Amino acid sequence: MLGVRSSKKILELFEKDPNINNFNYDVDDEYDDFQIICNLFNFKNIEITNNNMHSLQQFSNDLQIECIIEKVNKFIESYEN
């Protein structure tokens, strides 16, 4: 449960209801990129690549995962330059 607290959005829900045990996030994930966020929530290292950068940007913005938003945005900016 600690890892998901890196999401400001999920943390706010948990603070409102400490008994919450699930969170539904409806997203088109054709390439199973959300697994990277699951890995982050489980304290595993993740890698930002040109293949997952836009998905990570979407997930981190939607879920307000502040610990990676800036890194993802910098990676995209660097990649596009």
PDB file of C-alpha atoms in Angstrom:
ATOM      1  CA  MET A   1       0.000   0.000   0.000  1.00  0.00           C
ATOM      2  CA  LEU A   2       2.928   2.347   0.507  1.00  0.00           C
ATOM      3  CA  GLY A   3       3.971   2.494  -3.129  1.00  0.00           C
ATOM      4  CA  VAL A   4       0.608   3.669  -4.409  1.00  0.00           C
ATOM      5  CA  ARG A   5       0.844   6.597  -2.009  1.00  0.00           C
ATOM      6  CA  SER A   6       3.301   8.119  -4.466  1.00  0.00           C
ATOM      7  CA  SER A   7       0.153   8.934  -6.449  1.00  0.00           C
ATOM      8  CA  LYS A   8      -1.310  12.118  -5.041  1.00  0.00           C
ATOM      9  CA  LYS A   9      -4.694  11.185  -6.509  1.00  0.00           C
ATOM     10  CA  ILE A  10      -4.795   7.752  -4.837  1.00  0.00           C
ATOM     11  CA  LEU A  11      -3.430   9.158  -1.583  1.00  0.00           C
ATOM     12  CA  GLU A  12      -6.240  11.732  -1.446  1.00  0.00           C
ATOM     13  CA  LEU A  13      -8.822   8.957  -1.892  1.00  0.00           C
ATOM     14  CA  PHE A  14      -7.170   6.905   0.841  1.00  0.00           C
ATOM     15  CA  GLU A  15      -7.147   9.869   3.202  1.00  0.00           C
ATOM     16  CA  LYS A  16     -10.885  10.311   2.643  1.00  0.00           C
ATOM     17  CA  ASP A  17     -11.555   6.607   3.201  1.00  0.00           C
ATOM     18  CA  PRO A  18      -8.742   4.618   4.895  1.00  0.00           C
ATOM     19  CA  ASN A  19     -10.647   1.386   4.218  1.00  0.00           C
ATOM     20  CA  ILE A  20     -10.444   1.757   0.452  1.00  0.00           C
ATOM     21  CA  ASN A  21      -8.888  -1.335  -1.088  1.00  0.00           C
ATOM     22  CA  ASN A  22      -9.170  -0.714  -4.814  1.00  0.00           C
ATOM     23  CA  PHE A  23      -8.865   2.039  -7.378  1.00  0.00           C
ATOM     24  CA  ASN A  24     -10.280   1.914 -10.881  1.00  0.00           C
ATOM     25  CA  TYR A  25      -8.295   3.667 -13.567  1.00  0.00           C
ATOM     26  CA  ASP A  26      -9.830   3.361 -17.004  1.00  0.00           C
ATOM     27  CA  VAL A  27      -7.154   3.871 -19.607  1.00  0.00           C
ATOM     28  CA  ASP A  28      -6.391   2.550 -23.059  1.00  0.00           C
ATOM     29  CA  ASP A  29      -3.252   0.485 -22.486  1.00  0.00           C
ATOM     30  CA  GLU A  30      -2.740  -1.350 -25.735  1.00  0.00           C
ATOM     31  CA  TYR A  31       0.935  -2.084 -25.072  1.00  0.00           C
ATOM     32  CA  ASP A  32       0.669  -2.947 -21.367  1.00  0.00           C
ATOM     33  CA  ASP A  33       2.671   0.147 -20.395  1.00  0.00           C
ATOM     34  CA  PHE A  34       0.778   0.528 -17.131  1.00  0.00           C
ATOM     35  CA  GLN A  35       2.888  -2.338 -15.792  1.00  0.00           C
ATOM     36  CA  ILE A  36       5.691   0.198 -15.461  1.00  0.00           C
ATOM     37  CA  ILE A  37       3.582   2.194 -12.996  1.00  0.00           C
ATOM     38  CA  CYS A  38       2.776  -1.021 -11.129  1.00  0.00           C
ATOM     39  CA  ASN A  39       6.508  -1.668 -10.903  1.00  0.00           C
ATOM     40  CA  LEU A  40       7.056   1.843  -9.553  1.00  0.00           C
ATOM     41  CA  PHE A  41       4.341   1.288  -6.941  1.00  0.00           C
ATOM     42  CA  ASN A  42       6.162  -1.920  -5.955  1.00  0.00           C
ATOM     43  CA  PHE A  43       9.457  -0.032  -5.488  1.00  0.00           C
ATOM     44  CA  LYS A  44      11.073  -1.516  -8.584  1.00  0.00           C
ATOM     45  CA  ASN A  45      13.331   0.515 -10.834  1.00  0.00           C
ATOM     46  CA  ILE A  46      11.693   1.696 -14.011  1.00  0.00           C
ATOM     47  CA  GLU A  47      13.202   2.850 -17.264  1.00  0.00           C
ATOM     48  CA  ILE A  48      11.906   5.723 -19.354  1.00  0.00           C
ATOM     49  CA  THR A  49      12.314   4.932 -23.039  1.00  0.00           C
ATOM     50  CA  ASN A  50      11.171   6.433 -26.307  1.00  0.00           C
ATOM     51  CA  ASN A  51       8.613   3.604 -26.466  1.00  0.00           C
ATOM     52  CA  ASN A  52       6.974   4.315 -23.106  1.00  0.00           C
ATOM     53  CA  MET A  53       7.617   8.019 -22.497  1.00  0.00           C
ATOM     54  CA  HIS A  54       4.216   9.276 -23.632  1.00  0.00           C
ATOM     55  CA  SER A  55       2.346   6.592 -21.723  1.00  0.00           C
ATOM     56  CA  LEU A  56       4.350   7.379 -18.604  1.00  0.00           C
ATOM     57  CA  GLN A  57       3.604  11.043 -19.065  1.00  0.00           C
ATOM     58  CA  GLN A  58      -0.114  10.332 -19.293  1.00  0.00           C
ATOM     59  CA  PHE A  59      -0.142   7.984 -16.290  1.00  0.00           C
ATOM     60  CA  SER A  60       1.992  10.228 -14.099  1.00  0.00           C
ATOM     61  CA  ASN A  61      -0.128  13.278 -14.911  1.00  0.00           C
ATOM     62  CA  ASP A  62      -3.453  11.465 -14.510  1.00  0.00           C
ATOM     63  CA  LEU A  63      -2.451   9.893 -11.200  1.00  0.00           C
ATOM     64  CA  GLN A  64      -0.381  12.873 -10.072  1.00  0.00           C
ATOM     65  CA  ILE A  65       2.784  10.854  -9.475  1.00  0.00           C
ATOM     66  CA  GLU A  66       5.008  13.805  -8.789  1.00  0.00           C
ATOM     67  CA  CYS A  67       8.185  11.805  -8.224  1.00  0.00           C
ATOM     68  CA  ILE A  68       8.424  10.975 -11.956  1.00  0.00           C
ATOM     69  CA  ILE A  69       6.514  13.743 -13.756  1.00  0.00           C
ATOM     70  CA  GLU A  70       9.539  16.024 -14.065  1.00  0.00           C
ATOM     71  CA  LYS A  71      11.869  13.200 -15.124  1.00  0.00           C
ATOM     72  CA  VAL A  72       9.461  12.028 -17.810  1.00  0.00           C
ATOM     73  CA  ASN A  73       8.938  15.563 -19.113  1.00  0.00           C
ATOM     74  CA  LYS A  74      12.700  16.172 -19.269  1.00  0.00           C
ATOM     75  CA  PHE A  75      13.218  12.874 -21.077  1.00  0.00           C
ATOM     76  CA  ILE A  76      10.575  13.783 -23.674  1.00  0.00           C
ATOM     77  CA  GLU A  77      12.027  17.265 -24.142  1.00  0.00           C
ATOM     78  CA  SER A  78      15.503  15.832 -24.592  1.00  0.00           C
ATOM     79  CA  TYR A  79      14.254  13.155 -26.979  1.00  0.00           C
ATOM     80  CA  GLU A  80      12.354  15.654 -29.123  1.00  0.00           C
ATOM     81  CA  ASN A  81      15.375  17.952 -29.383  1.00  0.00           C
TER      82      ASN A  81
END
